[in-house]
mmCIF file of C-alpha atoms in Angstrom:
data_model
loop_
_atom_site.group_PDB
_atom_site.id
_atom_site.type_symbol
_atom_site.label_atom_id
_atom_site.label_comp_id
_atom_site.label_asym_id
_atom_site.label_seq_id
_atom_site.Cartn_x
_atom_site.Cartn_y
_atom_site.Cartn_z
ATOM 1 C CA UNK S 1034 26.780 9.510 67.410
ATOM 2 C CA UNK S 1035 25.778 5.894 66.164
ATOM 3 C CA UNK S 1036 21.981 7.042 65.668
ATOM 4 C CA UNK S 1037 23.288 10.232 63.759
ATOM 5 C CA UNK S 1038 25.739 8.508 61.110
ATOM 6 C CA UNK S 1039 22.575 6.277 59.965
ATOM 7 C CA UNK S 1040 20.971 8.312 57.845
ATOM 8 C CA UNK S 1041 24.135 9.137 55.605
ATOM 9 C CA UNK S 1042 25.188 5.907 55.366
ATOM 10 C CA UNK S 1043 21.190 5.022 54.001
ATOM 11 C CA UNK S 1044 21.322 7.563 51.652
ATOM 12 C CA UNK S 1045 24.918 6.819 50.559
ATOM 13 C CA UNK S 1046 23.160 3.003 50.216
ATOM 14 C CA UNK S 1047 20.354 4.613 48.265
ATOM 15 C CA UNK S 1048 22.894 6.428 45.734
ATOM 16 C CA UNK S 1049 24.865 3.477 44.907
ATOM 17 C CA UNK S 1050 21.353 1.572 44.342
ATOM 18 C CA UNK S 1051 20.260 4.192 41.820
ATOM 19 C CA UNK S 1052 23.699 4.332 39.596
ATOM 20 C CA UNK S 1053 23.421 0.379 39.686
ATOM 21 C CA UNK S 1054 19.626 0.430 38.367
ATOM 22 C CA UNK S 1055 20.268 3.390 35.821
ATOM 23 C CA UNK S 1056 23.829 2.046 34.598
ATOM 24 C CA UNK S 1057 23.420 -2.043 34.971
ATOM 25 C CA UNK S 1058 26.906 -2.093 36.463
ATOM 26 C CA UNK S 1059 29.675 -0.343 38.103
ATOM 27 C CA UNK S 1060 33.380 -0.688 37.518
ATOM 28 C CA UNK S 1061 36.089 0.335 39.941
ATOM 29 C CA UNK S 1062 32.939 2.671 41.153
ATOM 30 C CA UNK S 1063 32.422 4.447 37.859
ATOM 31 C CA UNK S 1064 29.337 3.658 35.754
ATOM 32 C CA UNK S 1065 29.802 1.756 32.326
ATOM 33 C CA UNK S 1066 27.498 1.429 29.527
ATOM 34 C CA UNK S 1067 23.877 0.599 29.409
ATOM 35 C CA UNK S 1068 22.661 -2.967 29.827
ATOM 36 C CA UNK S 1069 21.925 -4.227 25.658
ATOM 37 C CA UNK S 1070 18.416 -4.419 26.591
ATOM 38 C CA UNK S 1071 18.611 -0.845 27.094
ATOM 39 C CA UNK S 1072 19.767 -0.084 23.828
ATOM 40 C CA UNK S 1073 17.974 1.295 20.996
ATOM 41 C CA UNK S 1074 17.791 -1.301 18.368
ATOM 42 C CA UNK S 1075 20.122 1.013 16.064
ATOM 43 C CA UNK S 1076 22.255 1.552 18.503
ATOM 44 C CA UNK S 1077 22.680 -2.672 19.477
ATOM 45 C CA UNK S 1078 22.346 -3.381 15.511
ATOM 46 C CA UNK S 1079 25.409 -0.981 15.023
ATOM 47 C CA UNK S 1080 27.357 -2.086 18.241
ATOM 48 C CA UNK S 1081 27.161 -5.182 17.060
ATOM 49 C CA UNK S 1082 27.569 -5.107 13.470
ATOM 50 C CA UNK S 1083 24.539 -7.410 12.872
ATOM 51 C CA UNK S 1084 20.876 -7.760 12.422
ATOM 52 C CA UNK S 1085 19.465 -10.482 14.375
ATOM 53 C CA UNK S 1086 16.084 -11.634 12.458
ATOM 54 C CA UNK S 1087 13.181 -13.648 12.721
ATOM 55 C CA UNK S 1088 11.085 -14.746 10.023
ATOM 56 C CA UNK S 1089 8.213 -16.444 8.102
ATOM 57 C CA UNK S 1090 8.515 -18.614 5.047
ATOM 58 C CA UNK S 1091 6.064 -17.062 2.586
ATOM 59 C CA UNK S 1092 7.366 -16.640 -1.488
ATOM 60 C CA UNK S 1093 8.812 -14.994 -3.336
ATOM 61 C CA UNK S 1094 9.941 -13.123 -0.039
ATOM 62 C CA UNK S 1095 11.090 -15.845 1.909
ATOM 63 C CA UNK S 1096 12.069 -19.505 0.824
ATOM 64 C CA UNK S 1097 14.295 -22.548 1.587
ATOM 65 C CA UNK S 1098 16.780 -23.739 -0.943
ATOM 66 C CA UNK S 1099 17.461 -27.325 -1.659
ATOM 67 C CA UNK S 1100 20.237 -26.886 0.241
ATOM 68 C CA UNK S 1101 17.829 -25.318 3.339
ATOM 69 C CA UNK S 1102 19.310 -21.833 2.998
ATOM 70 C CA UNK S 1103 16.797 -18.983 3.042
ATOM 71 C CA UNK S 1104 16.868 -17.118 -0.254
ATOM 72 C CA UNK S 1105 14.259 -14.759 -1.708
ATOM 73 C CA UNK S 1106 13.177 -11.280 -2.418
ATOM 74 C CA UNK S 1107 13.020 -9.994 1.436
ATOM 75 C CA UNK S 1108 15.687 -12.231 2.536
ATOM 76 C CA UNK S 1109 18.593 -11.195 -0.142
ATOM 77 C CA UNK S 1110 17.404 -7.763 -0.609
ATOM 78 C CA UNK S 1111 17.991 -7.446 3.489
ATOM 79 C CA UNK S 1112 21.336 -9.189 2.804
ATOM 80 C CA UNK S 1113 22.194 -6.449 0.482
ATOM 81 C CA UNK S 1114 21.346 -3.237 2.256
ATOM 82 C CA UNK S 1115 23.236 -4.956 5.125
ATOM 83 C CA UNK S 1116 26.490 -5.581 3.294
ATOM 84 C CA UNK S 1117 26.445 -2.166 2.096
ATOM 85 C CA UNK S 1118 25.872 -0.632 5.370
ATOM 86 C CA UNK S 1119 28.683 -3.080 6.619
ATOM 87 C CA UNK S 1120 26.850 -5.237 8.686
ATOM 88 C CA UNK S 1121 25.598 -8.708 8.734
ATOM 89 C CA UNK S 1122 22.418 -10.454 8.672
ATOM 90 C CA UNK S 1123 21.758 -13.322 11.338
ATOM 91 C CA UNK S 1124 18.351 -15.867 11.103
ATOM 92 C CA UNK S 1125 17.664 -16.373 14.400
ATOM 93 C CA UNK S 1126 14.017 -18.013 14.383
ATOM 94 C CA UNK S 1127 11.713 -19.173 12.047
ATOM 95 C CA UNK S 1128 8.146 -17.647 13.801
ATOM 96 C CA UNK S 1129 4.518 -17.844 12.744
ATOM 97 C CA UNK S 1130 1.752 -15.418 11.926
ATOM 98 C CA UNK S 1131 0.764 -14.688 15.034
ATOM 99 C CA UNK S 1132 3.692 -14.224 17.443
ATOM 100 C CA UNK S 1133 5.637 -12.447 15.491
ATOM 101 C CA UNK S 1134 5.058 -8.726 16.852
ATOM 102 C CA UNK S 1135 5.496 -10.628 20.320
ATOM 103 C CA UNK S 1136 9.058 -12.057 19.714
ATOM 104 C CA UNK S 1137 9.820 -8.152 18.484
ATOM 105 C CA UNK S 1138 8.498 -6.686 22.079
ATOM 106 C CA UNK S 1139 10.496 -9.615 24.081
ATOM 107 C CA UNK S 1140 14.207 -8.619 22.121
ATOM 108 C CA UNK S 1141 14.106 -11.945 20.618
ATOM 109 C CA UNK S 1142 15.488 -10.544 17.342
ATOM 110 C CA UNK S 1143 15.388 -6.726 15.542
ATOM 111 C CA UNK S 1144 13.203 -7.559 12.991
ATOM 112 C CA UNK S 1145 11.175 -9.564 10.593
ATOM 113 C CA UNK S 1146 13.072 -10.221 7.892
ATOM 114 C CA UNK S 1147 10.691 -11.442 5.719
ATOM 115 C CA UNK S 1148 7.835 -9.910 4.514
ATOM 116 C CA UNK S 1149 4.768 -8.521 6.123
ATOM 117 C CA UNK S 1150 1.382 -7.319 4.677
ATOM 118 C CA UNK S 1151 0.672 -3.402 5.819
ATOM 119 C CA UNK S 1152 -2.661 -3.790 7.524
ATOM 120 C CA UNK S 1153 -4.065 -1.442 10.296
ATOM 121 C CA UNK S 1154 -2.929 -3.802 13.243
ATOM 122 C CA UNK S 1155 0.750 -3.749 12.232
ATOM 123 C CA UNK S 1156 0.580 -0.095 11.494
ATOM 124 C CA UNK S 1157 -0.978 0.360 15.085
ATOM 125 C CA UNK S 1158 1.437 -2.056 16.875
ATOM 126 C CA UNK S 1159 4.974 -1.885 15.167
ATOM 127 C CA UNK S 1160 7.236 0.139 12.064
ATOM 128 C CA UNK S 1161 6.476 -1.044 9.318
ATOM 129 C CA UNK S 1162 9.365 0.180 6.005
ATOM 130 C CA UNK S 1163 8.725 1.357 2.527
ATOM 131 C CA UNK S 1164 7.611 -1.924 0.722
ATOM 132 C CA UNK S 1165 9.044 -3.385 -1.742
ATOM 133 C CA UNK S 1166 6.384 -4.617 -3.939
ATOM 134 C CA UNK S 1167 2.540 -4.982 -3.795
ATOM 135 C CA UNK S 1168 -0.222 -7.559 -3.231
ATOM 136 C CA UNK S 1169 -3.628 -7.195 -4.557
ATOM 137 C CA UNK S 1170 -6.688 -8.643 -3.029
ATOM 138 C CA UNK S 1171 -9.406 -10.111 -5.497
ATOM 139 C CA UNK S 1172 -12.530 -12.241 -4.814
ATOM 140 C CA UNK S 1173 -12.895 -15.180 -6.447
ATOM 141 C CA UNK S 1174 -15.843 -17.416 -7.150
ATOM 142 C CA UNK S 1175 -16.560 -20.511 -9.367
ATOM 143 C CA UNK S 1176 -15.381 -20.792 -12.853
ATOM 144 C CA UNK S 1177 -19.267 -21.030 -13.817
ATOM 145 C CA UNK S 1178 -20.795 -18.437 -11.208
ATOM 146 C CA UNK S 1179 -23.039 -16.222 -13.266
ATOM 147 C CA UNK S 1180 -24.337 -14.273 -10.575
ATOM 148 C CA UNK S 1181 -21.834 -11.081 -10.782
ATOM 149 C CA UNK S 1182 -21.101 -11.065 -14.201
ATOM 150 C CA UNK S 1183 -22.284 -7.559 -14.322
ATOM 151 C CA UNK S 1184 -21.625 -6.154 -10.597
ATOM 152 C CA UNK S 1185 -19.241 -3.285 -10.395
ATOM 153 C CA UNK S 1186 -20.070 -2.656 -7.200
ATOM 154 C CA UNK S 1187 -18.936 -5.433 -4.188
ATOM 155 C CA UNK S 1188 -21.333 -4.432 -1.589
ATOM 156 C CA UNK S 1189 -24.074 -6.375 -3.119
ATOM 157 C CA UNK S 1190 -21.969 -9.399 -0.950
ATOM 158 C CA UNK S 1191 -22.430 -7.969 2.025
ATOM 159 C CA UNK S 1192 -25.327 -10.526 2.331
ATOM 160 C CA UNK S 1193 -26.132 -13.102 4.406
ATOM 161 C CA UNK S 1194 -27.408 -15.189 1.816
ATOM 162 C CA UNK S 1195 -23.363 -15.185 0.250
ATOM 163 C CA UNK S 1196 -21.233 -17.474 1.946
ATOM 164 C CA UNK S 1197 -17.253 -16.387 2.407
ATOM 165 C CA UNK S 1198 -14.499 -18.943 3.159
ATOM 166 C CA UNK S 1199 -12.035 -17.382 5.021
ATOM 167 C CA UNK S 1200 -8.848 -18.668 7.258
ATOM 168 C CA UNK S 1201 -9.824 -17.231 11.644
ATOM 169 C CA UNK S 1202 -7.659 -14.321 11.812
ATOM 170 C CA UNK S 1203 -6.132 -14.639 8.360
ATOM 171 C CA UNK S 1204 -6.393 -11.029 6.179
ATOM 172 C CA UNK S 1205 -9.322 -12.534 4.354
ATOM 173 C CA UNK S 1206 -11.365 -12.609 7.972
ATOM 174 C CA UNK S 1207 -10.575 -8.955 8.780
ATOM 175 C CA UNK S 1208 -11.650 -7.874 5.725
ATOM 176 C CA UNK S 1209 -14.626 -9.532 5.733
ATOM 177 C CA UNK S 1210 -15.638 -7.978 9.366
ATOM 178 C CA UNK S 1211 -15.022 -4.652 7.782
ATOM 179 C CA UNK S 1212 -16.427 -4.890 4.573
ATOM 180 C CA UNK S 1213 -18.801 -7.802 4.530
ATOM 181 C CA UNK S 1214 -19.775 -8.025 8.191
ATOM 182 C CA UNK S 1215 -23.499 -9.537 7.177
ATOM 183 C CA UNK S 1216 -22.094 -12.406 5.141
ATOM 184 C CA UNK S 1217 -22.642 -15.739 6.280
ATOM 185 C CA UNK S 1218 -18.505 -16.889 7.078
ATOM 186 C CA UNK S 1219 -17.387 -20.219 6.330
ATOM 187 C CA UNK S 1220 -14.282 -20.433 8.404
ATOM 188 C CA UNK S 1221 -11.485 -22.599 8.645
ATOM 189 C CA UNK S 1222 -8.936 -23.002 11.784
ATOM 190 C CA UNK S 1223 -6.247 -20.989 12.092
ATOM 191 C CA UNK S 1224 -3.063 -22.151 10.033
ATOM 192 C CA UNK S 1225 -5.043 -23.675 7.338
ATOM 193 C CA UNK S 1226 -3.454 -23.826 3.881
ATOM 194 C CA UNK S 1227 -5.442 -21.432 1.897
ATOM 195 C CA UNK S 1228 -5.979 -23.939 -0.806
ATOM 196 C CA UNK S 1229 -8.697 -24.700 1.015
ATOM 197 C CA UNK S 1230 -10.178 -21.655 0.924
ATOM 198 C CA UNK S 1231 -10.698 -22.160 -2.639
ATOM 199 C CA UNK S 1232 -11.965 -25.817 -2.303
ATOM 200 C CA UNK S 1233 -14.780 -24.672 0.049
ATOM 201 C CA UNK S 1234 -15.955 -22.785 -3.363
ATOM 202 C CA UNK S 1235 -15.184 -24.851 -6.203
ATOM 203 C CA UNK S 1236 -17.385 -27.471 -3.973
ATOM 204 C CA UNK S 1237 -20.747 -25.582 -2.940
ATOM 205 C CA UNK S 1238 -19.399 -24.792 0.543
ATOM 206 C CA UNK S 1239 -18.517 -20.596 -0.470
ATOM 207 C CA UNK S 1240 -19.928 -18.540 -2.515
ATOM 208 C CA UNK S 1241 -16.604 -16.668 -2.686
ATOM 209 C CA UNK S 1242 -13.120 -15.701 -0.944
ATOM 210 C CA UNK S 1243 -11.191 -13.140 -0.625
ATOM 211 C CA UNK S 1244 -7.063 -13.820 -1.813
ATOM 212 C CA UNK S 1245 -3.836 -12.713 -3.351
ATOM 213 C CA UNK S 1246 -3.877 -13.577 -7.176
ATOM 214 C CA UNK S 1247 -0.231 -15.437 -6.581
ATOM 215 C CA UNK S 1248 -2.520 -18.384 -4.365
ATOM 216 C CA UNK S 1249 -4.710 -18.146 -6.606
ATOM 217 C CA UNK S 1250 -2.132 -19.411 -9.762
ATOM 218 C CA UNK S 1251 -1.038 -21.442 -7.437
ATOM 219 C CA UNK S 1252 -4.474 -23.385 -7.055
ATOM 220 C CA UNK S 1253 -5.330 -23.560 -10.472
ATOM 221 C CA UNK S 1254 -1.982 -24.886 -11.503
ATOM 222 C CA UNK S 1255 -2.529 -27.986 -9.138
ATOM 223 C CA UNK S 1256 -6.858 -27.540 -9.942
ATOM 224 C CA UNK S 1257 -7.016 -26.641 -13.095
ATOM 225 C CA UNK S 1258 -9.563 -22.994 -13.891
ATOM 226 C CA UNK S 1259 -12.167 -23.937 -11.412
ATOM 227 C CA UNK S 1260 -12.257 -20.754 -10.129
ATOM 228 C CA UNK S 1261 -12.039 -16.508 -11.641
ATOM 229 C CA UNK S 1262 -10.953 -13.686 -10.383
ATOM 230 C CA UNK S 1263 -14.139 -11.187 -10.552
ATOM 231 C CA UNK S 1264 -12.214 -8.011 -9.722
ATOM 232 C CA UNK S 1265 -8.721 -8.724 -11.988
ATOM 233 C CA UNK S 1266 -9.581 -4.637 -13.234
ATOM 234 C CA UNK S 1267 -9.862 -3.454 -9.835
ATOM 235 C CA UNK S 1268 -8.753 -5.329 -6.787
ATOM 236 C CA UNK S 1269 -11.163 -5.041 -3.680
ATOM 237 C CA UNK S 1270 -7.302 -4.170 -1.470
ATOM 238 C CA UNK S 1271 -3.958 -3.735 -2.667
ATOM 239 C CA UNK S 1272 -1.232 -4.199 0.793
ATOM 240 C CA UNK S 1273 2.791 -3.206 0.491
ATOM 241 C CA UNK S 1274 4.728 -5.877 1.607
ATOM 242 C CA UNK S 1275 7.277 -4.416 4.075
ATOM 243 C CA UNK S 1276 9.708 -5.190 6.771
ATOM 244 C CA UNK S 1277 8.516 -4.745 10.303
ATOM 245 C CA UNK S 1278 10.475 -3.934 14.137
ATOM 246 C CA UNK S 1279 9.488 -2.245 16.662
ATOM 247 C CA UNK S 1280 7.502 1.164 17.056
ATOM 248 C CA UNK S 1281 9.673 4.336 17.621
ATOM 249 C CA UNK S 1282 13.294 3.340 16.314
ATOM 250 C CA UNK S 1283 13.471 6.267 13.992
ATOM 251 C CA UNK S 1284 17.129 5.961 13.448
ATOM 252 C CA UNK S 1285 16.993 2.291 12.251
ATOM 253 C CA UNK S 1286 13.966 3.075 10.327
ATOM 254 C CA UNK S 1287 15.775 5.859 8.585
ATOM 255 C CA UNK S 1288 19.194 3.901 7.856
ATOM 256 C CA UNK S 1289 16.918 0.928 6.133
ATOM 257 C CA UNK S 1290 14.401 2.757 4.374
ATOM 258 C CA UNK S 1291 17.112 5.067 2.547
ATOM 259 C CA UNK S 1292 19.203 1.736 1.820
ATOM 260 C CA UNK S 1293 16.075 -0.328 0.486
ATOM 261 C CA UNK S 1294 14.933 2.906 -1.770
ATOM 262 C CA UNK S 1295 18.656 3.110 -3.072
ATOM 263 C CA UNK S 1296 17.760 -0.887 -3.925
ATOM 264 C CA UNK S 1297 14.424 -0.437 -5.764
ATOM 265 C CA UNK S 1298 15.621 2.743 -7.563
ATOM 266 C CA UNK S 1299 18.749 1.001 -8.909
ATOM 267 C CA UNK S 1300 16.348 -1.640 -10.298
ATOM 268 C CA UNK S 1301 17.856 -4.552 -7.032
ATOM 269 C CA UNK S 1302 14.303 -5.653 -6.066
ATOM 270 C CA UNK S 1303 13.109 -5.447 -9.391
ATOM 271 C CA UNK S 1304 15.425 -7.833 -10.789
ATOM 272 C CA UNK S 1305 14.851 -10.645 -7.672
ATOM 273 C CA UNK S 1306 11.100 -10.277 -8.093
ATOM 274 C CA UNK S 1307 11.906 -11.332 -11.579
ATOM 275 C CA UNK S 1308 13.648 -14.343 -10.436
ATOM 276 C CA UNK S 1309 11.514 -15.754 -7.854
ATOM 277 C CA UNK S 1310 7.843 -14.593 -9.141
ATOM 278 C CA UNK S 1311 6.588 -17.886 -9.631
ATOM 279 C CA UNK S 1312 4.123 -16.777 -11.747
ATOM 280 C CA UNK S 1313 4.464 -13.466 -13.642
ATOM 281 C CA UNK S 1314 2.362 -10.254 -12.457
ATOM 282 C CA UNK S 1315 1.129 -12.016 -9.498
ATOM 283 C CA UNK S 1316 2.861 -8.573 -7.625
ATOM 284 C CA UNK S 1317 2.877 -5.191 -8.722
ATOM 285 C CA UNK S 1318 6.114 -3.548 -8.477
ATOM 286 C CA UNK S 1319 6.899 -0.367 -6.761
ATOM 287 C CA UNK S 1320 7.069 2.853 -9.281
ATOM 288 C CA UNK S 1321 10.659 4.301 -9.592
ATOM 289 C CA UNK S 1322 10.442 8.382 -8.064
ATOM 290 C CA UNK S 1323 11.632 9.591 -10.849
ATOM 291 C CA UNK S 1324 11.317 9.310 -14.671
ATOM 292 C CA UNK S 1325 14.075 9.355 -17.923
ATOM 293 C CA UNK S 1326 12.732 10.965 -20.831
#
């Protein structure tokens, strides 16, 4: 009898095993919710009531007060599309560049909550939202360069006789592998301030670089005009600065892209890009979808 019960009582063992892995728990032998890793992030944003973020300080997105507290176009435009959903915003951790799709894999927070260029690895890797303004990219060379006074056409740099400063790994690298892959690079570590970037050119070091007109006003306020922008007319990239989580949370996606359209179509983001743009037109704003005649 003993060597016929064991099979039931292994595949009673085997049951209970499965409802524990499947359900996290039991209680009083009935199975209870799934474990909050589990969970969708909609699903733990909304059973929670909050949106646990990480984020990089980069203006007019993201910024410290005097007072520490983050404040900016990302951060209260976030705030707002929270409130009116009726949930709360929580800054969990301040992350860099480059671990920032890894804290979204390992649940360390929902999203980034401040704002992230739109390139190809992003796209590839994570969700990325509607953005809420643009950045252009244009090359700039030495106040006195004479060279490409009359080029209209940017593939004369792919040369190796042009030199490019450009940050490892920084958006000014990976366009320079795709579009000027025979230019001779000038690069600087990881994490370097971009100001030196344009210091590499204004001293003999570059030929050119590749950056956002905003760090470019920003040089030249502390520089003086030691260096132009050659493509003002037509920028060589333009990238929408958006929010990013995690790839295939359609429901979350949904619930903040109709929020943050409701914000830029009621004039919300508009208005804090006004505040914070340091220096005017350094971002192009997003076009309304509809027009009043």
């Amino acid at each position: 009898m003993k060597k016929q019960k064991a099979p039931f009582i292994s595949f009673a063992a085997l049951v209970l095993a499965m409802l524990y892995l499947f359900t996290g728990c039991t209680n009083g032998g009935k199975p209870i919710v799934q474990s909050q890793s589990n969970l969708s992030v909609y699903d733990r944003v909304v059973k929670d009531s909050v949106i646990r973020c990480g984020y990089t300080i980069y203006p007019p997105g993201c910024m410290k007060d005097s007072s520490g507290k983050l404040v900016g176009v990302f951060v209260q435009t976030l705030e707002k599309a929270a409130s009116d959903l009726g949930l709360k915003v929580q800054w969990v951790e301040e992350v860099g560049w480059e671990t920032q799709i890894q804290g979204l894999e390992n649940d360390r927070y929902d999203m980034i909550g401040s704002s992230v260029w739109s390139n190809p690895k992003r796209a590839k890797l994570t969700t990325l939202t509607i953005p809420l303004y643009f950045s252009p990219i244009d090359i700039y060379v030495r106040n006195d360069e004479k060279r490409f006074d009359n080029v209209s056409d940017w593939s004369v740099l792919n040369d190796p006789r042009y030199k490019i400063s450009v940050v490892d790994g920084g958006t000014g690298d990976v366009i320079r592998k795709n579009r000027f892959p025979k230019a001779t690079a000038v690069s600087l570590p990881e994490n370097t301030d971009f100001g030196t970037s344009f210091l590499d050119v204004v001293n003999n070091k570059a030929d050119f670089l590749l950056m956002e007109p905003f760090q470019a006003s920003k040089f030249i306020q502390s520089n003086g005009y030691k260096v132009k922008n050659i493509s003002a007319t037509k920028p060589l990239y333009m990238f929408g600065n958006s929010y990013m989580f995690k790839r295939s949370q359609p429901e979350f996606e949904h619930m903040l892209n109709t929020e943050f359209q409701n914000l830029i179509n009621n004039g919300y983001v508009d208005d804090l890009l006004s505040k914070y743009e340091k220096f005017p037109n350094s971002f192009l704003r997003v076009q309304k979808p509809y027009a009043i005649k």
